[in-house]
Amino acid sequence: MRPGQEGGDAMREIEIHDYARQLLEAHGPKAIAEAAQNAIDLESKGELELAKTWRHIEDAMKLMRGPHQS
């Protein structure tokens, strides 16, 4: 880990969770599937860093949703 990197990671984490919350509020449970599809599409194009961010957003929404719901 580079010096000073941990502050940037914490800010990025907050931004991801904030964005995930907004997506869930706007689109409901289907937002999780949309985030997963975005990640798949980006992975197929070789955009691995962006895909990783969408996976992170997907995971954050799953946590916010709570116990599994169909």
Tab-separated table of N, CA and C in Angstrom:
chain	number	residue	atom	x	y	z
A	1	MET	N	0.842	-1.185	0.000
A	1	MET	CA	0.000	0.000	0.000
A	1	MET	C	0.883	1.243	0.000
A	2	ARG	N	0.534	2.189	-0.854
A	2	ARG	CA	1.315	3.420	-0.926
A	2	ARG	C	0.951	4.348	0.224
A	3	PRO	N	1.898	5.193	0.655
A	3	PRO	CA	1.575	6.165	1.709
A	3	PRO	C	0.423	7.060	1.264
A	4	GLY	N	-0.497	7.331	2.169
A	4	GLY	CA	-1.613	8.206	1.878
A	4	GLY	C	-2.756	7.533	1.139
A	5	GLN	N	-2.570	6.306	0.723
A	5	GLN	CA	-3.586	5.614	-0.060
A	5	GLN	C	-4.819	5.285	0.781
A	6	GLU	N	-4.619	4.995	2.055
A	6	GLU	CA	-5.741	4.557	2.859
A	6	GLU	C	-6.827	5.627	2.970
A	7	GLY	N	-6.474	6.909	2.977
A	7	GLY	CA	-7.474	7.975	3.003
A	7	GLY	C	-8.312	7.973	1.742
A	8	GLY	N	-7.681	7.790	0.608
A	8	GLY	CA	-8.397	7.731	-0.659
A	8	GLY	C	-9.326	6.538	-0.723
A	9	ASP	N	-8.899	5.415	-0.188
A	9	ASP	CA	-9.733	4.219	-0.176
A	9	ASP	C	-10.980	4.434	0.675
A	10	ALA	N	-10.820	5.110	1.819
A	10	ALA	CA	-11.961	5.365	2.698
A	10	ALA	C	-12.960	6.284	1.999
A	11	MET	N	-12.470	7.309	1.313
A	11	MET	CA	-13.356	8.225	0.605
A	11	MET	C	-14.072	7.493	-0.528
A	12	ARG	N	-13.340	6.663	-1.245
A	12	ARG	CA	-13.935	5.897	-2.345
A	12	ARG	C	-15.028	4.971	-1.803
A	13	GLU	N	-14.774	4.360	-0.660
A	13	GLU	CA	-15.748	3.465	-0.034
A	13	GLU	C	-17.030	4.227	0.301
A	14	ILE	N	-16.891	5.414	0.846
A	14	ILE	CA	-18.057	6.242	1.177
A	14	ILE	C	-18.827	6.593	-0.089
A	15	GLU	N	-18.110	6.983	-1.139
A	15	GLU	CA	-18.760	7.340	-2.406
A	15	GLU	C	-19.500	6.150	-3.006
A	16	ILE	N	-18.890	4.968	-2.949
A	16	ILE	CA	-19.531	3.768	-3.490
A	16	ILE	C	-20.808	3.456	-2.721
A	17	HIS	N	-20.753	3.523	-1.396
A	17	HIS	CA	-21.936	3.225	-0.592
A	17	HIS	C	-23.027	4.269	-0.801
A	18	ASP	N	-22.635	5.527	-0.958
A	18	ASP	CA	-23.603	6.584	-1.210
A	18	ASP	C	-24.295	6.360	-2.556
A	19	TYR	N	-23.513	6.041	-3.573
A	19	TYR	CA	-24.061	5.780	-4.905
A	19	TYR	C	-24.962	4.547	-4.885
A	20	ALA	N	-24.526	3.511	-4.190
A	20	ALA	CA	-25.318	2.282	-4.080
A	20	ALA	C	-26.670	2.575	-3.421
A	21	ARG	N	-26.657	3.375	-2.373
A	21	ARG	CA	-27.900	3.736	-1.671
A	21	ARG	C	-28.840	4.493	-2.602
A	22	GLN	N	-28.278	5.440	-3.369
A	22	GLN	CA	-29.097	6.209	-4.311
A	22	GLN	C	-29.717	5.301	-5.377
A	23	LEU	N	-28.928	4.362	-5.891
A	23	LEU	CA	-29.444	3.435	-6.896
A	23	LEU	C	-30.572	2.572	-6.332
A	24	LEU	N	-30.378	2.076	-5.116
A	24	LEU	CA	-31.421	1.249	-4.483
A	24	LEU	C	-32.697	2.047	-4.270
A	25	GLU	N	-32.557	3.292	-3.826
A	25	GLU	CA	-33.737	4.122	-3.595
A	25	GLU	C	-34.462	4.417	-4.899
A	26	ALA	N	-33.709	4.641	-5.967
A	26	ALA	CA	-34.308	5.009	-7.251
A	26	ALA	C	-34.889	3.819	-8.013
A	27	HIS	N	-34.220	2.664	-7.931
A	27	HIS	CA	-34.593	1.525	-8.772
A	27	HIS	C	-35.055	0.293	-8.007
A	28	GLY	N	-34.962	0.326	-6.685
A	28	GLY	CA	-35.386	-0.819	-5.895
A	28	GLY	C	-34.470	-2.018	-6.106
A	29	PRO	N	-34.967	-3.210	-5.805
A	29	PRO	CA	-34.140	-4.424	-5.883
A	29	PRO	C	-33.536	-4.693	-7.258
A	30	LYS	N	-34.182	-4.215	-8.326
A	30	LYS	CA	-33.624	-4.471	-9.655
A	30	LYS	C	-32.300	-3.746	-9.870
A	31	ALA	N	-31.989	-2.766	-9.020
A	31	ALA	CA	-30.716	-2.047	-9.131
A	31	ALA	C	-29.535	-3.000	-8.942
A	32	ILE	N	-29.708	-4.016	-8.110
A	32	ILE	CA	-28.640	-4.990	-7.870
A	32	ILE	C	-28.344	-5.767	-9.155
A	33	ALA	N	-29.409	-6.212	-9.825
A	33	ALA	CA	-29.233	-6.941	-11.087
A	33	ALA	C	-28.614	-6.037	-12.151
A	34	GLU	N	-29.010	-4.764	-12.164
A	34	GLU	CA	-28.458	-3.826	-13.140
A	34	GLU	C	-26.966	-3.607	-12.900
A	35	ALA	N	-26.568	-3.502	-11.636
A	35	ALA	CA	-25.148	-3.333	-11.315
A	35	ALA	C	-24.357	-4.562	-11.752
A	36	ALA	N	-24.917	-5.742	-11.514
A	36	ALA	CA	-24.253	-6.984	-11.924
A	36	ALA	C	-24.110	-7.040	-13.447
A	37	GLN	N	-25.163	-6.627	-14.162
A	37	GLN	CA	-25.104	-6.645	-15.624
A	37	GLN	C	-24.076	-5.637	-16.136
A	38	ASN	N	-24.006	-4.469	-15.504
A	38	ASN	CA	-22.985	-3.487	-15.883
A	38	ASN	C	-21.589	-4.082	-15.730
A	39	ALA	N	-21.364	-4.787	-14.621
A	39	ALA	CA	-20.059	-5.406	-14.380
A	39	ALA	C	-19.743	-6.443	-15.455
A	40	ILE	N	-20.727	-7.266	-15.798
A	40	ILE	CA	-20.529	-8.295	-16.832
A	40	ILE	C	-20.183	-7.649	-18.167
A	41	ASP	N	-20.942	-6.617	-18.526
A	41	ASP	CA	-20.702	-5.926	-19.799
A	41	ASP	C	-19.296	-5.329	-19.845
A	42	LEU	N	-18.894	-4.693	-18.749
A	42	LEU	CA	-17.562	-4.073	-18.700
A	42	LEU	C	-16.453	-5.122	-18.735
A	43	GLU	N	-16.666	-6.234	-18.032
A	43	GLU	CA	-15.673	-7.318	-18.047
A	43	GLU	C	-15.486	-7.845	-19.462
A	44	SER	N	-16.584	-7.978	-20.199
A	44	SER	CA	-16.485	-8.507	-21.560
A	44	SER	C	-15.742	-7.550	-22.488
A	45	LYS	N	-15.730	-6.266	-22.132
A	45	LYS	CA	-15.018	-5.260	-22.930
A	45	LYS	C	-13.586	-5.053	-22.442
A	46	GLY	N	-13.205	-5.780	-21.375
A	46	GLY	CA	-11.855	-5.648	-20.843
A	46	GLY	C	-11.676	-4.477	-19.903
A	47	GLU	N	-12.779	-3.837	-19.505
A	47	GLU	CA	-12.727	-2.691	-18.577
A	47	GLU	C	-12.781	-3.230	-17.145
A	48	LEU	N	-11.699	-3.869	-16.726
A	48	LEU	CA	-11.730	-4.618	-15.464
A	48	LEU	C	-11.826	-3.741	-14.227
A	49	GLU	N	-11.186	-2.578	-14.242
A	49	GLU	CA	-11.262	-1.702	-13.065
A	49	GLU	C	-12.676	-1.163	-12.877
A	50	LEU	N	-13.300	-0.725	-13.968
A	50	LEU	CA	-14.684	-0.245	-13.884
A	50	LEU	C	-15.616	-1.377	-13.472
A	51	ALA	N	-15.390	-2.563	-14.016
A	51	ALA	CA	-16.207	-3.719	-13.647
A	51	ALA	C	-16.068	-4.007	-12.153
A	52	LYS	N	-14.856	-3.889	-11.652
A	52	LYS	CA	-14.612	-4.127	-10.223
A	52	LYS	C	-15.394	-3.125	-9.370
A	53	THR	N	-15.458	-1.881	-9.827
A	53	THR	CA	-16.224	-0.857	-9.101
A	53	THR	C	-17.704	-1.220	-9.094
A	54	TRP	N	-18.243	-1.672	-10.235
A	54	TRP	CA	-19.651	-2.060	-10.276
A	54	TRP	C	-19.926	-3.268	-9.391
A	55	ARG	N	-18.982	-4.214	-9.304
A	55	ARG	CA	-19.138	-5.359	-8.389
A	55	ARG	C	-19.195	-4.860	-6.935
A	56	HIS	N	-18.368	-3.858	-6.654
A	56	HIS	CA	-18.334	-3.281	-5.312
A	56	HIS	C	-19.680	-2.612	-5.001
A	57	ILE	N	-20.223	-1.883	-5.970
A	57	ILE	CA	-21.531	-1.250	-5.805
A	57	ILE	C	-22.602	-2.315	-5.593
A	58	GLU	N	-22.527	-3.385	-6.380
A	58	GLU	CA	-23.473	-4.495	-6.238
A	58	GLU	C	-23.417	-5.080	-4.823
A	59	ASP	N	-22.209	-5.331	-4.337
A	59	ASP	CA	-22.042	-5.888	-2.991
A	59	ASP	C	-22.589	-4.938	-1.923
A	60	ALA	N	-22.347	-3.635	-2.098
A	60	ALA	CA	-22.838	-2.648	-1.129
A	60	ALA	C	-24.363	-2.660	-1.086
A	61	MET	N	-24.999	-2.758	-2.254
A	61	MET	CA	-26.466	-2.799	-2.284
A	61	MET	C	-26.996	-4.064	-1.625
A	62	LYS	N	-26.322	-5.176	-1.820
A	62	LYS	CA	-26.740	-6.430	-1.182
A	62	LYS	C	-26.686	-6.302	0.340
A	63	LEU	N	-25.653	-5.637	0.829
A	63	LEU	CA	-25.543	-5.419	2.271
A	63	LEU	C	-26.671	-4.523	2.784
A	64	MET	N	-26.970	-3.487	2.044
A	64	MET	CA	-28.025	-2.549	2.446
A	64	MET	C	-29.401	-3.207	2.429
A	65	ARG	N	-29.584	-4.114	1.491
A	65	ARG	CA	-30.870	-4.797	1.334
A	65	ARG	C	-31.167	-5.659	2.553
A	66	GLY	N	-30.117	-6.135	3.199
A	66	GLY	CA	-30.310	-6.978	4.361
A	66	GLY	C	-30.425	-8.443	3.977
A	67	PRO	N	-31.058	-9.248	4.842
A	67	PRO	CA	-31.200	-10.681	4.561
A	67	PRO	C	-31.833	-10.912	3.213
A	68	HIS	N	-31.511	-12.044	2.597
A	68	HIS	CA	-31.949	-12.342	1.238
A	68	HIS	C	-33.443	-12.173	1.057
A	69	GLN	N	-33.783	-11.438	0.008
A	69	GLN	CA	-35.180	-11.259	-0.374
A	69	GLN	C	-35.313	-11.648	-1.832
A	70	SER	N	-36.419	-12.258	-2.176
A	70	SER	CA	-36.653	-12.648	-3.576
A	70	SER	C	-37.337	-11.521	-4.314
